[in-house]
Short mmCIF file of C-alpha atoms and ligand atoms in Angstrom, two decimals:
data_model
loop_
_atom_site.label_atom_id
_atom_site.label_comp_id
_atom_site.label_asym_id
_atom_site.label_seq_id
_atom_site.Cartn_x
_atom_site.Cartn_y
_atom_site.Cartn_z
CA MET A 25 -23.28 -30.24 -78.38
CA LYS A 26 -24.04 -28.86 -74.91
CA CYS A 27 -23.78 -25.20 -73.98
CA VAL A 28 -23.89 -23.42 -70.60
CA ASP A 29 -27.56 -22.60 -71.15
CA ASP A 30 -28.40 -26.30 -70.86
CA PHE A 31 -27.58 -26.03 -67.14
CA ARG A 32 -29.13 -24.07 -64.28
CA LEU A 33 -27.78 -22.99 -60.89
CA ARG A 34 -30.41 -23.89 -58.28
CA PHE A 35 -30.58 -21.81 -55.14
CA GLY A 36 -33.66 -22.96 -53.20
CA ASN A 37 -36.54 -22.37 -55.60
CA ARG A 38 -34.55 -19.93 -57.75
CA GLU A 39 -33.01 -20.99 -61.03
CA LEU A 40 -30.22 -18.96 -62.52
CA VAL A 41 -28.00 -19.04 -65.57
CA PRO A 42 -24.89 -20.66 -64.05
CA ILE A 43 -22.55 -17.75 -64.81
CA VAL A 44 -21.12 -15.66 -61.98
CA ILE A 45 -19.18 -12.51 -62.86
CA GLY A 46 -16.48 -12.41 -60.17
CA GLY A 47 -15.83 -9.47 -57.88
CA MET A 48 -13.07 -7.16 -59.08
CA GLY A 49 -12.00 -4.45 -56.66
CA VAL A 50 -11.63 -1.50 -56.61
CA ASP A 51 -14.74 -0.82 -58.67
CA ILE A 52 -13.46 -2.75 -61.67
CA SER A 53 -16.58 -4.88 -61.35
CA THR A 54 -18.83 -1.83 -61.26
CA ALA A 55 -22.50 -1.80 -60.36
CA GLU A 56 -23.22 -1.46 -64.11
CA LEU A 57 -21.34 -4.67 -64.85
CA ALA A 58 -22.92 -6.58 -61.96
CA LEU A 59 -26.38 -5.34 -62.95
CA GLU A 60 -25.91 -6.73 -66.46
CA GLY A 61 -25.01 -10.12 -64.96
CA ALA A 62 -28.24 -10.05 -62.94
CA ARG A 63 -30.37 -8.74 -65.82
CA LEU A 64 -29.21 -11.61 -68.00
CA GLY A 65 -30.20 -14.13 -65.34
CA GLY A 66 -26.83 -14.87 -63.76
CA ILE A 67 -24.99 -13.42 -60.77
CA GLY A 68 -22.98 -10.20 -60.80
CA HIS A 69 -20.62 -9.01 -58.09
CA ILE A 70 -19.87 -5.58 -56.78
CA SER A 71 -16.96 -5.29 -54.37
CA ASP A 72 -16.70 -3.61 -51.01
CA ALA A 73 -12.99 -2.83 -51.45
CA MET A 74 -12.34 0.85 -50.64
CA VAL A 75 -16.06 1.43 -50.56
CA PRO A 76 -15.87 5.01 -49.17
CA THR A 77 -13.80 5.94 -52.24
CA VAL A 78 -16.29 4.19 -54.50
CA SER A 79 -19.18 6.00 -52.81
CA ASP A 80 -17.39 9.35 -53.29
CA ARG A 81 -17.02 8.60 -56.99
CA ARG A 82 -20.54 7.29 -57.52
CA PHE A 83 -22.53 9.56 -55.25
CA ARG A 84 -20.30 12.60 -54.69
CA THR A 85 -19.99 11.90 -50.96
CA GLN A 86 -16.83 13.24 -49.30
CA PHE A 87 -15.72 10.38 -47.07
CA VAL A 88 -12.08 10.41 -48.19
CA LYS A 89 -11.77 14.18 -47.95
CA GLU A 90 -13.18 14.11 -44.42
CA LYS A 91 -10.79 11.35 -43.35
CA VAL A 92 -7.80 13.24 -44.76
CA LYS A 93 -8.93 16.38 -42.94
CA LEU A 94 -9.15 14.51 -39.67
CA TYR A 95 -5.71 12.88 -39.95
CA LYS A 96 -3.82 15.55 -41.89
CA TYR A 97 -1.54 16.08 -38.88
CA ASN A 98 -0.24 12.51 -39.32
CA VAL A 99 0.72 12.56 -43.02
CA ALA A 100 4.47 12.79 -42.45
CA ASN A 101 4.40 10.36 -39.53
CA SER A 102 5.44 6.79 -40.31
CA ASP A 103 3.35 5.51 -37.39
CA LYS A 104 -0.17 5.07 -38.78
CA SER A 105 -1.74 3.40 -35.74
CA ALA A 106 -3.92 6.44 -34.98
CA VAL A 107 -5.53 6.43 -38.45
CA LYS A 108 -8.86 4.71 -37.91
CA PHE A 109 -12.00 4.39 -40.02
CA ASP A 110 -15.18 6.01 -38.77
CA LEU A 111 -17.47 3.00 -38.54
CA GLY A 112 -20.62 5.05 -39.05
CA GLN A 113 -19.25 6.46 -42.29
CA LEU A 114 -18.06 3.03 -43.40
CA ALA A 115 -21.57 1.65 -42.88
CA GLU A 116 -23.06 4.60 -44.76
CA ALA A 117 -20.68 4.18 -47.70
CA THR A 118 -21.41 0.45 -47.94
CA HIS A 119 -25.13 1.13 -47.64
CA ASN A 120 -24.98 3.71 -50.44
CA HIS A 121 -23.12 1.41 -52.79
CA VAL A 122 -25.28 -1.65 -52.13
CA SER A 123 -28.74 -0.09 -51.82
CA ARG A 124 -28.43 2.02 -54.98
CA THR A 125 -27.23 -1.04 -56.88
CA MET A 126 -30.07 -3.19 -55.58
CA GLU A 127 -32.64 -0.51 -56.44
CA ALA A 128 -31.41 -0.58 -60.04
CA LYS A 129 -31.58 -4.36 -60.33
CA ARG A 130 -33.73 -5.76 -63.13
CA GLY A 131 -34.26 -9.33 -64.22
CA GLU A 132 -34.15 -12.69 -62.55
CA GLY A 133 -30.50 -12.83 -61.50
CA MET A 134 -28.73 -11.83 -58.32
CA ILE A 135 -26.20 -9.30 -57.09
CA PHE A 136 -23.53 -10.38 -54.60
CA ILE A 137 -20.81 -8.38 -52.90
CA ASN A 138 -17.19 -9.54 -52.72
CA CYS A 139 -15.80 -8.97 -49.26
CA MET A 140 -12.06 -9.33 -48.69
CA GLU A 141 -10.77 -10.27 -45.25
CA LYS A 142 -7.33 -8.91 -46.09
CA LEU A 143 -8.77 -5.41 -46.04
CA THR A 144 -7.90 -5.19 -42.37
CA MET A 145 -8.46 -1.41 -42.17
CA ASN A 146 -6.57 -0.91 -38.87
CA GLY A 147 -9.39 -2.73 -37.08
CA PRO A 148 -9.99 -6.10 -38.76
CA ARG A 149 -12.95 -7.43 -36.82
CA GLU A 150 -15.00 -4.29 -36.34
CA THR A 151 -14.56 -2.99 -39.90
CA LEU A 152 -15.40 -6.38 -41.41
CA ARG A 153 -18.48 -6.67 -39.20
CA VAL A 154 -19.69 -3.23 -40.26
CA ARG A 155 -19.17 -3.99 -43.96
CA LEU A 156 -21.01 -7.33 -43.74
CA HIS A 157 -23.92 -5.97 -41.72
CA ALA A 158 -24.32 -2.85 -43.86
CA ALA A 159 -24.41 -4.96 -47.04
CA LEU A 160 -27.11 -7.22 -45.55
CA ASP A 161 -29.07 -4.21 -44.25
CA ALA A 162 -28.97 -2.67 -47.72
CA GLY A 163 -30.53 -5.77 -49.27
CA ILE A 164 -27.62 -7.49 -51.02
CA ASP A 165 -28.67 -10.90 -52.41
CA GLY A 166 -25.47 -12.60 -51.28
CA ILE A 167 -21.93 -12.19 -49.94
CA THR A 168 -18.79 -13.84 -51.26
CA LEU A 169 -16.07 -13.96 -48.61
CA SER A 170 -12.65 -13.66 -50.26
CA ALA A 171 -8.94 -13.00 -49.73
CA GLY A 172 -8.55 -14.76 -46.41
CA LEU A 173 -9.69 -17.84 -44.50
CA HIS A 174 -12.68 -15.99 -42.96
CA LEU A 175 -12.81 -18.42 -40.05
CA GLY A 176 -14.75 -15.93 -37.93
CA SER A 177 -16.80 -14.10 -40.59
CA PHE A 178 -20.01 -16.14 -40.33
CA ALA A 179 -20.02 -15.57 -36.57
CA LEU A 180 -19.75 -11.83 -37.21
CA MET A 181 -23.03 -12.00 -39.14
CA ALA A 182 -24.83 -14.62 -37.06
CA ASP A 183 -26.92 -12.05 -35.19
CA HIS A 184 -28.13 -10.39 -38.40
CA PRO A 185 -31.79 -11.13 -39.28
CA ARG A 186 -30.76 -12.01 -42.85
CA PHE A 187 -27.98 -14.43 -41.82
CA ARG A 188 -30.03 -17.45 -42.87
CA ASP A 189 -31.77 -16.02 -45.92
CA ALA A 190 -28.98 -14.19 -47.80
CA LYS A 191 -26.79 -16.39 -49.99
CA LEU A 192 -23.41 -16.67 -48.27
CA GLY A 193 -20.30 -18.32 -49.63
CA ILE A 194 -16.53 -18.34 -49.54
CA ILE A 195 -13.66 -18.46 -52.02
CA VAL A 196 -11.08 -21.17 -51.33
CA SER A 197 -8.12 -22.53 -53.25
CA SER A 198 -7.82 -25.87 -51.44
CA LEU A 199 -9.93 -28.55 -49.78
CA ARG A 200 -8.01 -27.87 -46.56
CA ALA A 201 -9.17 -24.23 -46.49
CA LEU A 202 -12.79 -25.31 -47.01
CA GLN A 203 -12.55 -27.93 -44.27
CA ALA A 204 -11.07 -25.39 -41.83
CA PHE A 205 -13.95 -23.01 -42.60
CA LEU A 206 -16.62 -25.70 -42.15
CA LYS A 207 -15.07 -26.98 -38.92
CA ARG A 208 -14.87 -23.53 -37.38
CA ASN A 209 -18.47 -22.73 -38.30
CA ALA A 210 -20.09 -26.07 -37.46
CA ARG A 211 -21.62 -24.73 -34.25
CA LEU A 212 -23.53 -22.03 -36.17
CA ASN A 213 -25.60 -24.69 -37.91
CA ARG A 214 -25.47 -22.79 -41.18
CA LEU A 215 -23.60 -24.17 -44.18
CA PRO A 216 -22.31 -21.83 -46.86
CA ASP A 217 -24.69 -21.82 -49.83
CA PHE A 218 -21.80 -21.93 -52.26
CA VAL A 219 -18.06 -22.32 -52.44
CA VAL A 220 -16.03 -20.69 -55.19
CA VAL A 221 -12.95 -22.80 -55.89
CA GLU A 222 -10.39 -20.45 -57.36
CA GLY A 223 -7.41 -21.95 -59.17
CA PRO A 224 -3.98 -20.51 -59.94
CA LEU A 225 -4.89 -18.83 -63.26
CA ALA A 226 -7.29 -16.27 -61.74
CA GLY A 227 -6.84 -12.51 -61.62
CA GLY A 228 -6.33 -10.48 -58.46
CA HIS A 229 -4.66 -12.10 -55.44
CA LEU A 230 -3.96 -15.83 -55.55
CA GLY A 231 -4.62 -18.25 -52.70
CA PHE A 232 -1.33 -20.02 -53.47
CA GLY A 233 2.35 -19.29 -52.92
CA MET A 234 4.78 -18.40 -55.69
CA ASP A 235 4.63 -22.11 -56.55
CA TRP A 236 1.13 -21.43 -57.96
CA ALA A 237 2.05 -23.07 -61.29
CA ALA A 238 2.30 -26.45 -59.55
CA TYR A 239 -1.47 -26.41 -58.91
CA ASP A 240 -4.34 -27.01 -61.24
CA LEU A 241 -7.99 -25.98 -60.92
CA ARG A 242 -9.47 -29.22 -62.21
CA THR A 243 -7.65 -31.31 -59.59
CA ILE A 244 -8.72 -29.05 -56.71
CA VAL A 245 -12.32 -28.91 -57.95
CA SER A 246 -12.53 -32.67 -58.22
CA GLU A 247 -11.09 -33.16 -54.69
CA ILE A 248 -13.65 -30.74 -53.28
CA HIS A 249 -16.45 -32.28 -55.33
CA ASP A 250 -15.61 -35.76 -54.00
CA TYR A 251 -15.43 -34.44 -50.44
CA LEU A 252 -18.80 -32.65 -50.65
CA ARG A 253 -20.43 -35.76 -52.07
CA ALA A 254 -18.92 -38.10 -49.50
CA ALA A 255 -19.88 -35.78 -46.63
CA LYS A 256 -23.37 -35.23 -48.18
CA LEU A 257 -22.95 -31.48 -48.03
CA ASP A 258 -25.34 -29.50 -50.21
CA ILE A 259 -23.05 -26.62 -51.17
CA ALA A 260 -23.00 -25.26 -54.73
CA LEU A 261 -19.52 -25.76 -56.19
CA ILE A 262 -18.32 -22.90 -58.40
CA PRO A 263 -14.91 -23.22 -60.12
CA ALA A 264 -13.04 -20.05 -61.14
CA GLY A 265 -9.78 -19.11 -62.80
CA GLY A 266 -8.97 -19.53 -66.47
CA ILE A 267 -12.46 -20.53 -67.66
CA PHE A 268 -12.26 -18.63 -70.93
CA THR A 269 -14.91 -20.13 -73.21
CA GLY A 270 -18.42 -21.52 -72.91
CA SER A 271 -16.96 -24.96 -73.62
CA ASP A 272 -14.49 -24.61 -70.73
CA ALA A 273 -17.48 -23.81 -68.51
CA VAL A 274 -19.51 -26.77 -69.84
CA SER A 275 -16.69 -29.17 -69.01
CA TYR A 276 -16.96 -28.14 -65.32
CA LEU A 277 -20.78 -28.06 -65.30
CA ASP A 278 -20.83 -31.53 -66.84
CA SER A 279 -18.69 -32.89 -64.03
CA GLY A 280 -20.78 -31.57 -61.17
CA ALA A 281 -20.09 -27.84 -60.83
CA ALA A 282 -23.19 -25.78 -60.05
CA ALA A 283 -21.93 -22.68 -61.90
CA VAL A 284 -18.65 -21.07 -62.99
CA GLN A 285 -17.15 -17.77 -61.88
CA VAL A 286 -15.43 -15.73 -64.59
CA ALA A 287 -13.85 -12.29 -64.69
CA THR A 288 -11.01 -11.69 -67.15
CA ARG A 289 -13.24 -11.69 -70.24
CA PHE A 290 -15.34 -8.93 -68.67
CA THR A 291 -12.32 -6.64 -68.12
CA VAL A 292 -12.74 -5.44 -71.71
CA ALA A 293 -16.48 -4.81 -71.42
CA ARG A 294 -17.70 -1.23 -71.60
CA GLU A 295 -19.44 -1.62 -68.22
CA CYS A 296 -16.15 -2.56 -66.54
CA GLY A 297 -14.57 0.20 -64.41
CA LEU A 298 -11.10 0.13 -65.98
CA PRO A 299 -10.33 3.26 -68.02
CA ASP A 300 -10.44 2.75 -71.80
CA ALA A 301 -6.68 3.18 -72.20
CA VAL A 302 -6.03 0.45 -69.62
CA GLN A 303 -8.51 -1.86 -71.36
CA GLN A 304 -6.43 -1.45 -74.54
CA GLU A 305 -3.36 -2.57 -72.54
CA TYR A 306 -5.26 -5.71 -71.57
CA PHE A 307 -6.20 -6.36 -75.19
CA LYS A 308 -2.65 -5.87 -76.42
CA ALA A 309 -0.94 -8.01 -73.77
CA SER A 310 1.03 -11.06 -74.81
CA GLU A 311 1.72 -13.96 -72.48
CA ALA A 312 5.19 -12.58 -71.74
CA ASP A 313 3.67 -9.28 -70.58
CA ILE A 314 1.93 -10.90 -67.59
CA GLU A 315 3.55 -11.86 -64.29
CA VAL A 316 2.71 -13.07 -60.81
CA ASN A 317 4.64 -11.06 -58.23
CA MET A 318 4.72 -10.31 -54.52
CA ILE A 319 4.32 -6.53 -54.57
CA SER A 320 0.94 -6.62 -52.81
CA PRO A 321 1.39 -5.72 -49.13
CA THR A 322 -1.18 -8.42 -48.28
CA GLY A 323 1.52 -11.10 -48.61
CA TYR A 324 -0.46 -12.94 -51.30
CA PRO A 325 0.94 -13.28 -54.83
CA MET A 326 -0.91 -11.19 -57.37
CA ARG A 327 -1.10 -11.46 -61.16
CA MET A 328 -0.76 -8.29 -63.25
CA LEU A 329 0.60 -6.74 -66.42
CA LYS A 330 4.34 -6.10 -66.09
CA SER A 331 3.76 -2.59 -67.41
CA SER A 332 1.53 -1.65 -64.42
CA PRO A 333 2.57 1.82 -63.22
CA ALA A 334 2.23 0.50 -59.65
CA ILE A 335 5.36 -1.63 -60.05
CA GLY A 336 8.38 0.24 -58.72
CA ALA A 337 6.44 3.40 -57.86
CA GLY A 338 7.75 5.01 -54.70
CA ILE A 339 4.90 7.24 -53.55
CA ARG A 340 4.49 8.33 -49.95
CA PRO A 341 2.09 6.01 -48.08
CA ASN A 342 -1.37 7.50 -48.31
CA CYS A 343 -3.02 5.89 -45.28
CA GLU A 344 -4.61 9.11 -44.06
CA ALA A 345 -6.79 9.01 -47.18
CA TYR A 346 -7.06 5.24 -47.59
CA GLY A 347 -5.31 2.85 -45.16
CA TYR A 348 -7.30 -0.26 -46.12
CA LEU A 349 -4.34 -2.60 -45.66
CA LEU A 350 -3.25 -1.41 -42.23
CA ASP A 351 -3.28 -4.41 -39.93
CA GLY A 352 -4.75 -4.21 -36.44
CA SER A 353 -1.66 -2.33 -35.21
CA GLY A 354 -1.44 0.24 -37.98
CA ASN A 355 1.29 -1.52 -39.99
CA CYS A 356 1.45 -2.21 -43.72
CA ALA A 357 4.31 -3.93 -45.55
CA TYR A 358 4.49 -1.02 -48.00
CA ILE A 359 5.20 1.49 -45.22
CA THR A 360 8.13 -0.65 -44.05
CA ALA A 361 9.51 -0.97 -47.59
CA TYR A 362 9.04 2.74 -48.27
CA ASN A 363 10.79 3.79 -45.05
CA ARG A 364 13.70 1.49 -45.87
CA GLU A 365 14.18 3.15 -49.27
CA VAL A 366 13.87 6.65 -47.81
CA ALA A 367 16.57 5.81 -45.23
CA ALA A 368 18.80 4.31 -47.95
CA HIS A 369 18.51 7.40 -50.20
CA PRO A 370 18.72 10.45 -47.93
CA GLY A 371 17.78 13.68 -49.68
CA ALA A 372 16.47 11.93 -52.82
CA ARG A 373 13.46 13.73 -54.34
CA LYS A 374 12.07 10.61 -55.89
CA ILE A 375 12.51 7.04 -54.77
CA SER A 376 11.46 3.72 -56.20
CA VAL A 377 10.11 0.85 -54.10
CA LYS A 378 10.48 -2.38 -56.04
CA ASP A 379 9.36 -5.10 -53.65
CA LYS A 380 6.01 -3.67 -52.47
CA THR A 381 3.44 -1.22 -53.77
CA CYS A 382 1.02 1.21 -52.14
CA LEU A 383 -1.86 -0.97 -53.27
CA CYS A 384 -4.67 1.29 -52.01
CA THR A 385 -3.46 4.26 -54.05
CA ALA A 386 -2.58 2.06 -57.02
CA MET A 387 -5.99 0.37 -57.12
CA ARG A 388 -7.79 3.67 -56.54
CA ASN A 389 -5.99 5.16 -59.56
CA TYR A 390 -6.25 2.04 -61.76
CA ASP A 391 -2.43 1.82 -61.78
CA CYS A 392 -2.23 -1.84 -60.75
CA TRP A 393 -3.32 -3.72 -63.84
CA THR A 394 -4.25 -7.00 -62.23
CA CYS A 395 -5.55 -9.60 -64.65
CA GLY A 396 -6.11 -13.29 -65.21
CA HIS A 397 -3.56 -15.58 -66.85
CA TYR A 398 -5.50 -15.71 -70.13
CA THR A 399 -5.58 -11.94 -70.58
CA TYR A 400 -3.30 -12.54 -73.57
CA ARG A 401 -6.25 -14.23 -75.31
CA LEU A 402 -8.54 -11.19 -75.04
CA LYS A 403 -7.37 -9.94 -78.44
CA ASP A 404 -9.07 -13.01 -79.93
CA THR A 405 -12.42 -11.94 -78.44
CA SER A 406 -12.79 -8.67 -80.37
CA ARG A 407 -11.96 -6.84 -83.59
CA ARG A 408 -9.27 -4.37 -84.38
CA LEU A 409 -10.53 -0.95 -85.48
CA ALA A 410 -9.05 1.22 -88.22
CA ASP A 411 -6.99 3.20 -85.69
CA GLY A 412 -5.36 0.00 -84.42
CA SER A 413 -7.29 -0.10 -81.15
CA TYR A 414 -9.56 -2.98 -80.16
CA GLN A 415 -13.33 -2.65 -80.03
CA LEU A 416 -14.68 -2.74 -76.48
CA LEU A 417 -17.39 -5.34 -75.93
CA SER A 418 -20.70 -5.13 -74.16
CA ALA A 419 -21.07 -7.19 -71.00
CA GLU A 420 -24.15 -8.72 -72.63
CA HIS A 421 -22.07 -9.90 -75.59
CA VAL A 422 -19.51 -11.60 -73.33
CA PHE A 423 -22.19 -13.10 -71.08
CA ARG A 424 -24.18 -14.49 -74.01
CA ASP A 425 -21.03 -15.88 -75.59
CA TYR A 426 -20.33 -17.86 -72.40
CA GLN A 427 -23.98 -18.89 -72.26
CA PHE A 428 -24.48 -20.15 -75.80
CA SER A 429 -21.16 -20.90 -77.47
CA THR A 430 -19.99 -24.42 -78.24
CA GLU A 431 -16.85 -26.12 -79.61
CA GLN A 432 -14.46 -23.65 -77.95
CA LYS A 433 -15.78 -20.90 -80.24
CA ILE A 434 -15.71 -17.25 -79.22
CA ALA A 435 -18.18 -14.92 -80.94
CA LEU A 436 -16.76 -11.63 -82.20
CA PRO A 437 -18.81 -8.46 -81.71
C1 FMN B 528 -9.07 -7.32 -62.75
C2 FMN B 528 -9.41 -8.36 -61.71
C3 FMN B 528 -9.60 -7.97 -60.39
C4 FMN B 528 -9.97 -8.93 -59.43
N1 FMN B 528 -10.21 -8.52 -58.15
C5 FMN B 528 -10.66 -9.41 -57.24
C6 FMN B 528 -11.06 -8.98 -55.95
O1 FMN B 528 -11.02 -7.79 -55.63
N2 FMN B 528 -11.50 -9.92 -55.06
C7 FMN B 528 -11.59 -11.24 -55.42
O2 FMN B 528 -11.99 -12.07 -54.58
N3 FMN B 528 -11.24 -11.68 -56.63
C8 FMN B 528 -10.80 -10.79 -57.55
N4 FMN B 528 -10.51 -11.22 -58.82
C9 FMN B 528 -10.74 -12.64 -59.17
C10 FMN B 528 -12.08 -12.84 -59.90
O3 FMN B 528 -13.18 -12.50 -59.10
C11 FMN B 528 -12.29 -14.27 -60.43
O4 FMN B 528 -12.52 -15.21 -59.41
C12 FMN B 528 -11.18 -14.82 -61.29
O5 FMN B 528 -10.42 -13.83 -61.91
C13 FMN B 528 -11.78 -15.75 -62.33
O6 FMN B 528 -10.83 -16.16 -63.26
P1 FMN B 528 -10.76 -15.52 -64.76
O7 FMN B 528 -10.40 -14.11 -64.56
O8 FMN B 528 -9.68 -16.32 -65.41
O9 FMN B 528 -12.09 -15.70 -65.40
C14 FMN B 528 -10.12 -10.29 -59.79
C15 FMN B 528 -9.92 -10.65 -61.14
C16 FMN B 528 -9.57 -9.72 -62.08
C17 FMN B 528 -9.37 -10.15 -63.51
#
């Protein structure tokens, strides 16, 4: 009976355990979690979502406070176009997060950073460029481009000395998206090293419409596998989304995948950034407690627990502090929805916005409980304690279970 450990992910002359812990913003996939992935010989992700906030938390910097101070005059203004990020500070925050993580790295694995295009930050091109360059400067092993088509992202890095040596890849949910990316970047003469193919059962934002249930990971993976083979493209294929057991992973590795990317099972690891009380909500969830909705201002569907405090909250937009989803003109779908509700309820002290959420604030406060489809199976991965709560796991336990288990078994702690 094969297990994941019978396979290796080959990157040049490096051989890794073919398990990638996916990026989970905002600091849900913490440096501690990513470092465990690398220590155990696989790949761990940190995320560059809201990285100034993450730096403030990790290193007691004051980036958010300074931004609020600068734009305090604008708090009551619904026009947020003036609220810009200081690019020097953004580079410093990214550098802090990445370099301190890389310094702490032990073992044979790698640390990648997940970089979302949809974090348009009221200056899409320049903020993305700064984040990519700062991560490369700070020695990140690789970058995973996510949440967007990233047609221009390789070009933004092409002048960086590490453009050809860092491992660079993209997350797609269709062959068409991969082909568009390859076509646009053909002139750079640099293929992605890997492509993560994310299916409809993943956590976070989905690369599908609300018809996500009509799609299936295995079909998309096999289309992309056939295409890569026919076109003789040497790009590591990494399926993601709903791979819950070692045996699930083996079935993909056996049919040509180079590795698998997994995340949901690590949401209940001690090293994960979610607060303990939220991790218990993940453990307790039943299938009926999970939904895919459109409350993210990005326009992508997102999967989450129905009990997420972010749903229906009506807080004042907080772009002077955060503002990560402001498009290039200072707009965000939440601001529009919020203003509509304020106008419809004059004088109300508290309003509720049902169709959109202030995702920056919600993610910062761990109030948007995004999760994968199989979150309702997490209770089967641990034990119940005398007080009725579930025992948190170590990232090592979850990693090793993926690596060595067979016959759809899940080892309890
Ligand atoms: C809590 C959570 C947060 C996530 N956040 C992000 C993110 O910020 N960026 C991203 O590209 N993917 C994100 N994902 C997707 C994962 O990186 C991963 O590809 C996917 O969830 C794998 O499927 P699984 O969770 O069923 O194992 C998130 C997933 C979870 C569970």
